[in-house]
Amino acid sequence: MTQNTRSQRSQQPPQPDVIDLGKLLGLLLDGKWIIIFTTFVFAALGVTYALLATPIYKADALVQVEQKNSGMPVLSEGLSDMFAQESNAATEIEIIKSRMVLGKTVDKFNLTTVAQPNYLPVIGKGLATRLGNEAHIKVERFDIPDYAEAGGYTLTLNNPQTGEYSLFDLNDTLVLKGKVGELAKSSDESINNEQTPFSIFVSYLDGPQDQEFNLAKRSKLSAINWLSAGLTVSERGKQSGILSFGFEGPDASQNIDLLNDVATNYFLQNVDRNAAEAENSLDFLKDKLPEIKDQLTINEDALNQYRQDNESVDLGLEAQSTLKVMVELESQLNELTFKESELAQRFTKQHPAYIAVLEKRKTLLAQKRRLEGQIKKLPKTQREVLRLTRDVQVNQEIYVQLLNKSQELAIVKASTVGNVRILDKAESNGIAVKPKKPLIAVLATLLGGMLSVAFVLLRAAFHRGVESPDQIEEIGLSVYATIPRSEQQEKLNKQIQKLKKAKKAIPVQDALLTEINPADLAIEALRSLRTSLHFAMMEAKNNVIMITGPSPDIGKSFVSTNFAAVIASSGQKALIIDADMRKGHIGASAKLPHNLGLSEILVGSKSVKEALHTSVLDNLDFISKGKTPPNPSELLMHARFTELIEWASENYDIVLIDTPPVLAVTDAAIVGRHSGTTLMVSRFALTSTKELEVASDRLEQAGVETKGVILNAVEKTASSYYTYGYYNYAYKSDA
């Protein structure tokens, strides 16, 4: 196809790229049954899922985390305001979800054993509940040997009255038999003769006869992860210290038990933690008390011995005042030592609290050095008595102080209650939180509607078939007729196919829609085509009309035969030639010898008169394709075909030639050179504009001009209402 060929056709300017709302509405109306059916199916599936899906229940509890002071209050009274902190909710939540807390719940309820009824996926439990066949099982213990598989075990309830059951492994091999409320073990005659047998203790089992239950073992970590996945902990309000616990699962009673145990474990670990702080401090004091007592004894003995040796030397008023100050300093320094020890366990030396203690120690040590300088000015005897007396009094102060605080810590340890309080124990309102039935039904319906609408629109977007004359005229081809789809012709085609299978034939009058129902709208369209061609053929070189098309199965033969019958009914003498010597079927279903025709004329084995079927209808003669030759194109290029066309043009008013598809073979291009008028047939919603354009260009390259296009089998659709509106006019009986 050359550029000159394209330029010979006047093409309409492209339409602006706008959204045609009327067209979209028409597409949706055309696909209304798809949309309605799909939406109904999705809605039904959504309602079914909502009604039969496994219900999920939620239990909730409430816990308060009160303000907590860091460190021992009895040892940190001076600095308690400095590093008092409120427990961080995020930290507490992580503690609750830790393996330390959840692991105790896993051990208590044996969550490493998974036992559940064998239902259909998703809807099985809901269906069993509605049918009254719900089953329950509770396994307190399930031990398997190290070599055995962790999962894939099936427990079958043999007798619901006695509670007898059988356990099978992954290969459906019997492992053991047992009874509810009794520990069952695999015997020596079982499939595994190992030292550690299978053992199971089922405390509760309920269900219909032969109900199956799935059993499996999982690691403790997997059980903790499962428990953590169903557990939700959040703080109510900002910095409120109120934690809301929640647990979701299919068993409402189990949800309550698990949540209560988690809250209790969290509370107990908090109490243990607070008691551990007091106990650690108490252990520290108990280690120090013997050392201080021994040192006090040594100091007292040294003071008494010195007094005896020096005949009871007494201190003066100045020395006594200095002694009192020295004792207070030593007491303060000793207290700072304990505080520093406590801070060292919590903070680094760069922490403000730690720096404050170090600064205070530095100040006290400076005062101590100043007093020691004053003591050096005293006489030697008084100075020594002062030193010994100071050691005794300082150690007495320290010993009494530690003894008092030791007793206080013992009381604190015994009365520790922690800073966690369980406000509300776990409860469940008995109403499933999942699935949300109304929401699922609405969403499923909306999803079905959106998917069906999207399907209809996408199908239309990818569909390239011609649906209106305007689409054909946009590529520069004229539309001579639009033939509505005939339901009666479709019934006739089915009848003809049945007769072909039965190898029967029918009269020509019964094979043509023109004869069966002359008032059919399709025949009226052919009459309109006859009128249009009457004026169009005035400038044609002859009275030969070629009927062709870009592809097969577009109704080309229907148009040819019925158009010829319409021409004949007007009194004009017409001849129709089936030039499709490959797959032509005109006359095959009628009582005509279709194996004698055009191919015999072209090879010279028969004359035109011998192959011509006369008086098929009044004023209508017919030449069939004849036997299928091996070289149809070469035969059409023979001089005999030219002679045939010239003879037919002289002896008939109109000559119609039905040819093979243009895009399939080259026969149409050969026949078109002998035709004065070429018409191309396209089928509604099947033939694309690109096919029409390429077929027309291919004919033009061979020197054949396409006079116009016939749009066949036009359907009455909402999206293309403008293509069939004028066909609503029809005959009306006089009755």
XYZ file of C-alpha atoms in Angstrom:
735
model
C 0.000 0.000 0.000
C 1.530 3.242 -1.130
C 1.019 6.762 0.070
C -0.719 7.623 -3.247
C -3.179 4.835 -2.682
C -4.070 6.234 0.707
C -4.435 9.747 -0.660
C -6.968 8.644 -3.270
C -9.576 8.127 -0.529
C -10.922 11.227 1.147
C -10.797 10.490 4.851
C -12.866 12.322 7.397
C -10.974 14.309 10.011
C -10.447 12.353 13.262
C -13.032 12.919 15.919
C -11.920 14.844 19.015
C -10.708 12.666 21.864
C -13.666 13.165 24.197
C -15.626 10.842 26.433
C -18.982 9.983 24.905
C -21.208 9.500 27.951
C -24.049 8.278 25.779
C -21.780 5.635 24.292
C -20.626 4.519 27.735
C -24.204 4.306 28.957
C -25.104 2.300 25.886
C -22.240 -0.144 26.522
C -23.425 -0.641 30.093
C -26.993 -1.219 28.891
C -25.757 -3.760 26.350
C -23.869 -5.601 29.064
C -26.613 -5.253 31.679
C -27.149 -8.995 32.000
C -23.439 -9.609 32.536
C -23.382 -6.852 35.157
C -26.539 -8.090 36.887
C -25.438 -11.726 36.884
C -21.895 -10.992 38.080
C -23.104 -8.627 40.789
C -25.651 -11.185 41.958
C -23.017 -13.950 42.078
C -20.603 -11.795 44.086
C -23.386 -10.695 46.417
C -24.436 -14.309 46.945
C -20.836 -15.335 47.621
C -20.400 -12.428 50.037
C -23.572 -13.268 51.958
C -22.630 -16.957 52.018
C -19.178 -16.165 53.342
C -20.575 -13.760 55.931
C -23.038 -16.369 57.188
C -20.750 -19.398 57.106
C -17.291 -17.982 57.832
C -15.705 -18.977 61.125
C -16.833 -16.412 63.732
C -14.059 -14.611 65.596
C -14.719 -13.428 69.156
C -12.813 -10.883 71.206
C -12.101 -10.755 74.927
C -10.806 -7.586 76.605
C -9.297 -6.626 79.954
C -8.069 -3.434 81.599
C -4.806 -2.958 83.536
C -3.429 0.132 85.281
C 0.304 0.856 85.486
C 0.839 3.280 88.382
C 3.705 5.692 88.814
C 6.864 3.972 89.969
C 9.911 5.447 91.684
C 13.251 4.055 90.630
C 15.521 2.667 93.291
C 15.024 2.009 97.003
C 13.061 4.804 98.663
C 14.708 4.202 102.007
C 18.149 4.674 100.505
C 17.218 7.397 97.994
C 15.055 9.795 99.925
C 17.278 12.718 99.070
C 17.418 11.994 95.355
C 14.015 10.385 94.737
C 12.664 13.497 93.066
C 15.715 13.593 90.796
C 15.175 10.280 89.035
C 11.543 9.428 89.691
C 10.013 8.279 86.382
C 6.630 7.202 85.071
C 6.595 3.824 83.391
C 6.605 4.143 79.608
C 3.515 2.514 78.043
C 5.499 1.304 75.016
C 7.989 -0.373 77.338
C 5.231 -2.045 79.326
C 3.573 -3.298 76.139
C 6.825 -4.891 75.025
C 7.161 -6.542 78.428
C 3.636 -7.931 78.119
C 4.421 -9.396 74.695
C 7.767 -10.791 75.769
C 8.515 -14.503 75.833
C 8.986 -14.238 79.599
C 5.284 -13.376 80.097
C 3.648 -15.215 77.180
C 5.789 -18.320 77.637
C 4.138 -19.032 80.996
C 0.692 -18.918 79.365
C 1.873 -21.232 76.588
C 3.104 -23.755 79.159
C -0.007 -23.554 81.307
C -2.491 -24.125 78.480
C -0.277 -26.478 76.455
C -0.454 -24.237 73.393
C 2.350 -26.181 71.726
C -0.318 -28.779 70.928
C -2.674 -27.767 68.120
C -5.962 -29.669 68.099
C -8.979 -28.610 66.068
C -11.879 -30.225 64.187
C -11.343 -31.055 60.546
C -13.755 -28.717 58.743
C -14.008 -27.334 55.251
C -11.758 -24.292 54.770
C -13.183 -20.852 55.633
C -16.859 -21.826 55.904
C -16.548 -25.245 57.536
C -17.044 -24.216 61.142
C -19.895 -21.843 60.380
C -21.617 -24.530 58.317
C -21.178 -27.102 61.084
C -22.580 -24.652 63.635
C -25.691 -24.006 61.546
C -26.199 -27.726 60.911
C -25.716 -28.591 64.596
C -22.621 -30.727 63.911
C -20.053 -28.574 65.698
C -17.249 -30.534 67.338
C -14.920 -29.691 70.259
C -11.686 -31.144 71.565
C -9.327 -30.342 74.430
C -5.931 -32.025 74.601
C -4.038 -31.600 77.866
C -0.979 -33.534 76.742
C 0.411 -34.778 73.464
C 3.940 -36.172 73.392
C 5.635 -37.580 70.318
C 9.049 -39.234 69.887
C 11.944 -37.206 68.546
C 11.967 -39.083 65.254
C 8.243 -38.485 64.545
C 6.783 -35.785 62.360
C 5.466 -32.732 64.181
C 2.215 -32.472 62.244
C -0.259 -34.358 60.114
C -1.935 -36.465 62.827
C -5.643 -37.277 62.677
C -7.775 -38.200 65.660
C -11.044 -39.951 64.819
C -13.937 -40.145 67.281
C -15.052 -43.784 67.153
C -17.817 -43.701 69.776
C -19.314 -40.413 70.999
C -21.014 -42.136 73.955
C -17.930 -43.814 75.409
C -15.411 -41.248 74.153
C -13.235 -43.813 72.373
C -10.947 -42.511 69.659
C -8.131 -43.543 67.331
C -4.998 -41.619 66.402
C -3.490 -41.924 62.921
C -0.278 -40.484 61.523
C 0.373 -38.738 58.219
C 0.300 -42.066 56.336
C -3.088 -43.046 57.862
C -1.354 -45.654 59.977
C -2.883 -46.352 63.378
C -0.675 -44.961 66.150
C -2.801 -45.671 69.211
C -6.316 -45.974 70.575
C -7.585 -44.185 73.644
C -10.490 -42.921 75.685
C -11.436 -39.481 76.937
C -10.113 -38.767 80.432
C -7.394 -41.453 80.274
C -3.735 -41.230 79.275
C -3.198 -43.260 76.118
C 0.186 -44.538 74.984
C 1.335 -46.451 71.932
C 2.005 -50.113 72.692
C 5.006 -52.226 71.714
C 2.985 -53.678 68.859
C 2.554 -50.231 67.305
C 4.376 -49.074 64.241
C 7.232 -47.636 66.259
C 9.101 -49.774 68.783
C 11.045 -46.955 70.409
C 11.859 -46.149 74.016
C 9.701 -42.990 73.994
C 6.158 -43.902 72.849
C 3.389 -41.672 71.635
C 1.201 -40.446 74.479
C -1.922 -38.307 74.549
C -4.400 -37.179 77.178
C -7.722 -35.899 75.867
C -9.772 -34.241 78.592
C -12.783 -33.341 76.449
C -14.083 -34.640 73.133
C -17.425 -33.910 71.524
C -18.726 -34.398 68.021
C -20.650 -36.710 65.668
C -19.662 -40.261 64.856
C -16.371 -40.545 62.910
C -15.633 -36.834 63.343
C -11.986 -36.165 62.538
C -9.675 -33.769 64.367
C -6.316 -32.452 63.192
C -3.436 -32.712 65.685
C 0.053 -31.252 65.470
C 2.957 -30.174 67.649
C 4.670 -26.828 67.291
C 7.638 -25.268 68.976
C 7.215 -23.079 72.013
C 8.435 -20.085 70.031
C 5.780 -20.698 67.363
C 3.112 -20.943 70.051
C 4.325 -17.679 71.614
C 4.227 -15.984 68.204
C 0.682 -17.270 67.651
C -0.381 -15.949 71.047
C 1.315 -12.609 70.391
C -0.381 -12.302 66.966
C -3.831 -12.566 68.523
C -2.993 -10.327 71.486
C -3.440 -6.567 71.246
C -2.270 -4.119 73.927
C -2.777 -0.369 73.693
C -2.782 2.606 76.015
C -6.060 4.425 76.549
C -5.288 8.072 76.215
C -1.888 9.702 76.282
C 0.247 9.020 79.366
C -2.813 7.654 81.165
C -1.115 4.480 82.363
C -4.274 2.489 81.493
C -3.533 -0.464 79.216
C -6.304 -2.169 77.272
C -5.756 -5.884 76.587
C -7.546 -7.698 73.760
C -7.402 -11.201 72.307
C -9.226 -12.487 69.230
C -9.927 -16.106 68.411
C -12.674 -18.534 67.384
C -13.144 -19.893 70.947
C -14.677 -17.254 73.244
C -13.994 -19.141 76.496
C -10.383 -19.831 75.533
C -9.911 -16.150 74.707
C -10.987 -15.201 78.241
C -8.736 -17.814 79.879
C -5.688 -16.835 77.833
C -6.164 -13.113 78.366
C -6.683 -13.475 82.121
C -3.551 -15.589 82.402
C -1.458 -13.105 80.403
C -2.651 -10.223 82.606
C -1.948 -12.242 85.761
C 1.539 -13.206 84.585
C 2.302 -9.574 83.786
C 1.089 -8.518 87.247
C 3.139 -11.203 89.026
C 6.336 -10.431 87.146
C 5.885 -6.778 88.091
C 5.533 -7.715 91.768
C 8.530 -10.030 91.551
C 10.566 -7.291 89.928
C 9.788 -4.778 92.675
C 10.468 -7.349 95.378
C 13.741 -8.257 93.660
C 14.948 -4.658 93.953
C 14.339 -4.634 97.692
C 15.899 -8.077 98.032
C 19.049 -7.029 96.187
C 19.447 -4.005 98.442
C 18.776 -6.143 101.506
C 21.434 -8.637 100.450
C 23.876 -5.765 100.053
C 23.157 -4.519 103.582
C 23.432 -7.979 105.083
C 26.873 -8.321 103.564
C 27.959 -4.948 104.985
C 26.588 -5.283 108.537
C 29.114 -7.910 109.760
C 32.007 -5.870 108.374
C 30.809 -2.674 110.109
C 30.192 -4.539 113.367
C 33.665 -6.069 113.347
C 35.209 -2.700 112.603
C 33.180 -1.090 115.414
C 34.442 -3.684 117.889
C 38.027 -3.089 116.849
C 37.621 0.689 117.189
C 36.006 0.421 120.629
C 38.784 -1.868 121.876
C 41.408 0.508 120.549
C 39.764 3.511 122.314
C 39.429 1.727 125.626
C 43.012 0.499 125.519
C 44.284 3.992 124.769
C 42.290 5.477 127.687
C 43.696 2.878 130.057
C 47.175 3.522 128.889
C 46.791 7.292 129.298
C 44.698 7.311 132.488
C 41.304 8.389 131.041
C 42.091 11.493 129.055
C 38.972 13.603 128.438
C 38.353 15.856 125.456
C 37.955 19.582 125.730
C 34.957 21.534 124.464
C 36.709 22.461 121.210
C 37.710 18.875 120.549
C 34.186 17.622 121.286
C 32.718 20.145 118.837
C 35.193 19.083 116.155
C 34.385 15.432 116.854
C 30.694 16.022 116.383
C 31.235 17.688 113.018
C 33.618 14.940 111.904
C 31.090 12.252 112.783
C 28.372 13.990 110.771
C 30.699 14.303 107.778
C 31.659 10.641 107.927
C 27.986 9.690 108.175
C 27.121 11.773 105.130
C 30.046 10.376 103.170
C 29.004 6.847 104.055
C 25.430 7.535 102.921
C 26.739 8.935 99.631
C 28.710 5.723 99.158
C 25.479 3.693 99.239
C 23.728 6.122 96.922
C 26.617 6.019 94.482
C 26.507 2.230 94.530
C 22.807 2.305 93.708
C 23.219 4.871 90.933
C 26.058 2.918 89.386
C 23.617 0.070 88.730
C 21.269 2.373 86.806
C 23.219 5.241 85.244
C 26.610 6.137 83.885
C 28.886 8.708 85.474
C 27.677 11.294 82.959
C 24.119 11.175 84.324
C 23.075 14.360 86.204
C 22.119 12.399 89.326
C 25.482 10.649 89.388
C 27.320 13.955 88.840
C 25.386 15.542 91.739
C 26.467 12.761 94.102
C 30.098 13.107 93.031
C 29.997 16.891 93.523
C 28.523 16.517 96.999
C 31.190 13.958 97.896
C 33.874 16.385 96.730
C 32.432 19.140 98.954
C 32.256 16.882 102.006
C 35.804 15.662 101.454
C 37.008 19.283 101.322
C 35.322 19.988 104.660
C 36.844 16.823 106.080
C 40.360 17.914 105.084
C 39.798 21.334 106.673
C 38.717 19.728 109.961
C 41.673 17.383 109.859
C 43.901 20.441 109.609
C 42.306 21.868 112.760
C 42.738 18.553 114.566
C 46.483 18.602 113.898
C 46.777 21.752 116.054
C 45.481 19.886 119.124
C 47.844 18.208 121.581
C 48.934 14.751 120.609
C 47.007 12.961 123.356
C 43.748 14.740 122.631
C 44.328 14.323 118.935
C 44.661 10.566 119.283
C 41.664 10.306 121.601
C 39.673 12.407 119.128
C 40.634 10.125 116.229
C 39.732 6.944 118.119
C 36.482 8.401 119.440
C 35.562 9.582 115.928
C 36.090 6.077 114.512
C 33.914 4.558 117.214
C 31.060 7.039 116.830
C 31.147 6.950 113.015
C 30.961 3.179 112.970
C 28.199 3.243 115.571
C 26.222 5.660 113.395
C 26.761 3.524 110.293
C 25.923 0.292 112.063
C 22.692 1.627 113.570
C 21.712 3.200 110.259
C 22.299 -0.014 108.280
C 20.538 -2.075 110.907
C 17.454 0.168 110.730
C 17.417 0.180 106.954
C 17.857 -3.575 106.837
C 14.730 -3.972 108.919
C 12.891 -1.459 106.738
C 13.864 -3.329 103.561
C 12.668 -6.581 105.064
C 9.289 -4.949 105.629
C 9.304 -3.490 102.093
C 10.073 -6.886 100.581
C 7.299 -8.570 102.527
C 4.732 -5.903 101.624
C 5.618 -5.411 97.935
C 2.487 -5.113 95.762
C 4.001 -3.725 92.543
C 2.769 -0.806 90.501
C 0.416 -2.811 88.272
C -3.253 -3.252 89.077
C -5.803 -5.361 87.164
C -8.871 -3.169 86.888
C -11.118 -5.372 84.726
C -10.695 -9.083 84.232
C -11.129 -10.521 80.756
C -14.678 -10.739 79.453
C -16.310 -11.405 76.084
C -19.741 -10.147 75.056
C -20.444 -13.303 73.028
C -20.931 -11.404 69.752
C -18.509 -12.182 66.949
C -16.362 -9.233 65.893
C -15.448 -10.905 62.608
C -16.655 -11.293 59.963
C -18.625 -8.050 59.727
C -21.572 -9.480 57.843
C -23.262 -6.310 56.516
C -19.950 -4.807 55.453
C -18.832 -7.985 53.669
C -22.148 -8.287 51.827
C -22.005 -4.660 50.698
C -18.344 -4.844 49.672
C -18.872 -8.102 47.774
C -21.812 -6.578 45.900
C -19.832 -3.435 45.065
C -16.851 -5.520 43.989
C -19.018 -7.624 41.697
C -20.570 -4.518 40.182
C -17.226 -2.803 39.640
C -15.579 -5.887 38.133
C -18.489 -6.540 35.785
C -18.594 -2.906 34.654
C -14.823 -2.959 34.165
C -15.116 -6.176 32.140
C -17.808 -4.698 29.900
C -15.823 -1.510 29.320
C -12.522 -3.339 28.743
C -14.186 -5.737 26.334
C -15.539 -2.774 24.415
C -12.143 -1.043 24.514
C -10.342 -4.059 23.038
C -13.142 -4.809 20.596
C -12.276 -3.368 17.195
C -15.335 -4.470 15.184
C -17.265 -1.890 13.152
C -20.541 -0.911 14.816
C -21.613 2.146 12.856
C -21.345 3.541 9.303
C -19.490 6.534 10.712
C -16.502 4.346 11.574
C -16.293 3.143 7.974
C -16.691 6.597 6.521
C -13.851 7.862 8.730
C -11.423 5.781 6.626
C -12.795 7.238 3.375
C -15.156 4.426 2.283
C -18.810 5.026 1.484
C -21.506 2.901 3.114
C -24.092 1.856 0.529
C -26.306 -0.143 2.860
C -26.664 -1.340 6.412
C -28.435 -4.694 6.620
C -30.077 -5.532 9.952
C -29.492 -8.911 11.547
C -32.303 -11.281 10.600
C -33.420 -13.828 13.176
C -35.324 -15.718 10.497
C -32.160 -16.031 8.402
C -30.327 -17.471 11.419
C -33.046 -20.077 11.856
C -32.782 -20.840 8.139
C -29.005 -21.285 8.418
C -29.443 -23.794 11.258
C -31.998 -25.686 9.212
C -29.666 -25.781 6.208
C -26.801 -27.078 8.383
C -28.979 -29.919 9.635
C -29.933 -30.815 6.062
C -26.265 -30.768 5.020
C -25.397 -33.250 7.777
C -28.294 -35.407 6.609
C -27.092 -34.973 3.005
C -30.430 -33.552 1.964
C -31.300 -30.546 -0.207
C -34.173 -28.097 -0.247
C -35.767 -26.117 -3.084
C -34.202 -22.789 -3.904
C -37.410 -21.022 -2.887
C -37.012 -22.399 0.628
C -33.296 -21.474 0.883
C -33.603 -17.749 0.202
C -34.881 -15.222 2.732
C -36.169 -13.137 -0.168
C -38.635 -15.887 -1.039
C -39.499 -16.913 2.507
C -40.145 -13.441 3.930
C -39.948 -10.594 1.394
C -40.972 -8.126 4.110
C -37.950 -8.856 6.308
C -35.988 -5.716 7.227
C -32.810 -7.252 5.794
C -34.533 -7.626 2.395
C -35.785 -4.056 2.622
C -32.170 -2.951 3.109
C -31.182 -4.899 -0.042
C -33.940 -3.142 -1.972
C -32.449 0.160 -0.802
C -29.064 -1.059 -2.042
C -30.610 -1.894 -5.420
C -31.885 1.657 -5.737
C -28.517 3.153 -4.726
C -26.631 1.008 -7.232
C -29.002 1.895 -10.043
C -27.613 5.415 -10.062
C -24.038 4.463 -9.071
C -23.668 2.042 -12.008
C -24.496 4.648 -14.593
C -20.838 5.591 -14.791
C -19.526 2.006 -14.487
C -17.775 0.369 -17.441
C -20.169 -2.611 -17.389
C -23.069 -4.121 -15.495
C -20.900 -6.595 -13.546
C -20.945 -6.277 -9.742
C -18.324 -8.027 -7.614
C -19.347 -8.861 -4.026
C -16.303 -9.457 -1.836
C -15.096 -8.948 1.739
C -11.917 -8.757 3.791
C -12.415 -12.038 5.730
C -14.637 -15.143 5.726
C -17.892 -15.686 7.680
C -19.221 -12.161 7.234
C -22.413 -13.019 5.255
C -21.017 -12.320 1.799
C -22.890 -15.191 0.141
C -26.120 -14.201 1.915
C -25.828 -10.699 0.487
C -24.982 -11.990 -3.010
C -27.821 -14.503 -3.312
C -30.557 -12.402 -1.761
C -29.455 -9.254 -3.591
C -29.600 -11.187 -6.865
C -33.107 -12.411 -5.965
C -34.186 -8.818 -5.190
C -32.859 -7.658 -8.582
C -34.638 -10.529 -10.338
C -37.903 -9.720 -8.560
C -37.803 -6.220 -10.049
C -38.021 -7.663 -13.567
C -34.325 -7.402 -14.449
C -32.589 -10.483 -15.743
C -29.751 -11.360 -13.361
C -26.921 -13.877 -13.241
C -25.027 -14.851 -10.121
C -21.601 -16.512 -10.410
C -19.950 -18.266 -7.473
C -16.288 -17.388 -8.149
C -15.089 -18.821 -4.844
C -13.777 -22.066 -6.309
C -12.120 -22.984 -3.031
C -14.919 -22.893 -0.456
C -17.922 -21.563 -2.353
C -21.197 -22.983 -1.090
C -23.860 -21.071 -3.011
C -26.355 -23.631 -4.212
C -24.826 -26.444 -2.149
C -27.914 -26.691 0.044
C -30.377 -26.250 -2.872
C -31.393 -28.834 -5.399
C -28.685 -27.738 -7.842
C -25.747 -29.746 -9.211
C -23.082 -27.544 -7.614
C -20.233 -29.792 -8.836
C -20.800 -28.519 -12.359
C -19.974 -24.873 -12.831
C -17.284 -22.216 -13.185
C -14.219 -24.442 -12.848
C -15.478 -26.692 -15.687
C -16.069 -23.661 -17.917
C -12.582 -22.261 -17.252
C -10.776 -25.535 -17.915
C -12.838 -25.961 -21.133
C -14.455 -29.248 -20.217
C -17.959 -27.762 -20.312
C -19.558 -24.931 -22.203
C -21.331 -22.035 -20.569
C -24.728 -23.357 -21.545
C -23.932 -26.784 -20.071
C -22.809 -25.305 -16.719
C -25.528 -22.636 -16.516
C -28.450 -23.314 -14.173
C -31.336 -21.448 -15.707
C -34.597 -20.376 -14.154
C -33.399 -20.918 -10.600
C -35.917 -18.194 -9.905
C -37.811 -16.000 -12.305
C -35.250 -13.856 -14.185
C -32.370 -15.404 -12.144
C -29.725 -17.789 -13.503
C -26.789 -19.272 -11.590
C -23.298 -20.634 -12.228
C -21.878 -22.600 -9.278
C -18.212 -22.964 -8.435
C -17.933 -26.445 -9.876
C -15.346 -28.921 -8.698
C -12.528 -27.461 -6.598
C -9.507 -27.008 -8.896
C -5.868 -27.003 -7.714
C -5.186 -23.570 -9.277
C -8.204 -21.243 -8.957
C -6.222 -18.004 -9.392
C -4.607 -19.187 -12.621
C -7.983 -20.234 -14.028
C -9.448 -16.795 -13.305
C -6.588 -15.202 -15.261
C -7.422 -17.342 -18.331
C -9.026 -15.746 -21.382
C -12.073 -17.997 -20.942
C -13.042 -16.048 -17.807
C -12.872 -12.777 -19.763
C -15.045 -14.312 -22.455
C -17.498 -15.529 -19.809
C -17.815 -12.061 -18.279
C -18.314 -10.434 -21.688
C -20.995 -12.978 -22.628
C -22.773 -12.529 -19.293
C -22.648 -8.737 -19.513
C -24.294 -8.847 -22.952
C -27.008 -11.352 -22.041
C -28.019 -10.143 -18.555
C -29.057 -6.849 -17.034
C -27.017 -7.441 -13.870
C -24.191 -9.899 -13.260
C -23.241 -10.616 -9.633
C -19.944 -12.351 -8.862
C -19.322 -13.736 -5.363
C -15.548 -13.939 -4.670
C -13.265 -15.256 -1.894
C -12.043 -12.897 0.873
C -9.582 -10.247 -0.291
C -7.112 -10.728 2.570
C -7.047 -14.508 2.188
C -6.349 -14.977 -1.538
C -5.808 -12.847 -4.644
C -8.871 -14.091 -6.572
C -10.918 -10.973 -5.801
C -8.239 -8.692 -7.283
C -8.330 -10.709 -10.539
C -12.120 -10.762 -10.754
C -12.348 -7.071 -9.844
C -10.573 -6.033 -13.051
C -13.498 -7.397 -15.034
C -16.132 -5.772 -12.801
C -17.580 -2.331 -13.260
C -18.656 -2.071 -9.610
C -17.011 -3.545 -6.536
C -18.850 -3.797 -3.223
C -17.211 -4.955 0.002
C -19.213 -6.665 2.749
C -18.335 -6.139 6.439
C -20.026 -7.719 9.439
C -21.261 -5.754 12.435
C -18.940 -6.026 15.509
C -16.710 -8.542 13.674
C -14.924 -6.780 10.826
C -12.486 -4.082 11.920
C -11.889 -0.819 10.143
C -8.250 -1.843 9.702
C -9.329 -4.943 7.764
C -11.555 -2.850 5.526
C -8.779 -0.344 4.964
C -6.160 -2.974 4.111
C -8.568 -4.910 1.858
C -9.551 -1.762 -0.018
C -5.908 -0.737 -0.438
C -5.008 -4.180 -1.705
C -7.725 -3.958 -4.375
C -6.641 -0.456 -5.319
C -3.080 -1.684 -5.794
C -4.490 -4.155 -8.331
C -6.373 -1.355 -10.066
C -9.766 -2.173 -8.562
C -11.736 0.640 -6.938
C -14.019 -0.201 -4.047
C -17.282 1.527 -4.783
C -18.711 1.141 -1.315
C -19.245 -1.018 1.744
C -22.252 -3.026 2.901
C -22.499 -3.264 6.709
C -24.167 -6.618 7.330
C -25.931 -8.138 10.372
C -26.361 -4.859 12.227
C -27.707 -5.526 15.723
C -29.943 -3.322 17.793
C -27.722 -2.317 20.714
C -27.905 0.609 23.095
C -24.333 1.665 22.288
C -25.059 1.912 18.561
C -28.703 2.928 18.527
C -28.074 5.441 15.781
C -27.201 2.664 13.303
C -30.545 0.950 13.318
C -33.121 3.541 14.202
C -34.584 3.820 10.722
C -35.158 0.061 10.509
C -38.002 0.204 12.981
C -40.377 0.726 10.090
C -41.932 -2.542 8.880
C -45.009 -3.991 7.227
C -48.262 -4.183 9.110
C -51.027 -6.600 8.281
C -54.463 -5.339 7.273
C -56.244 -7.672 9.646
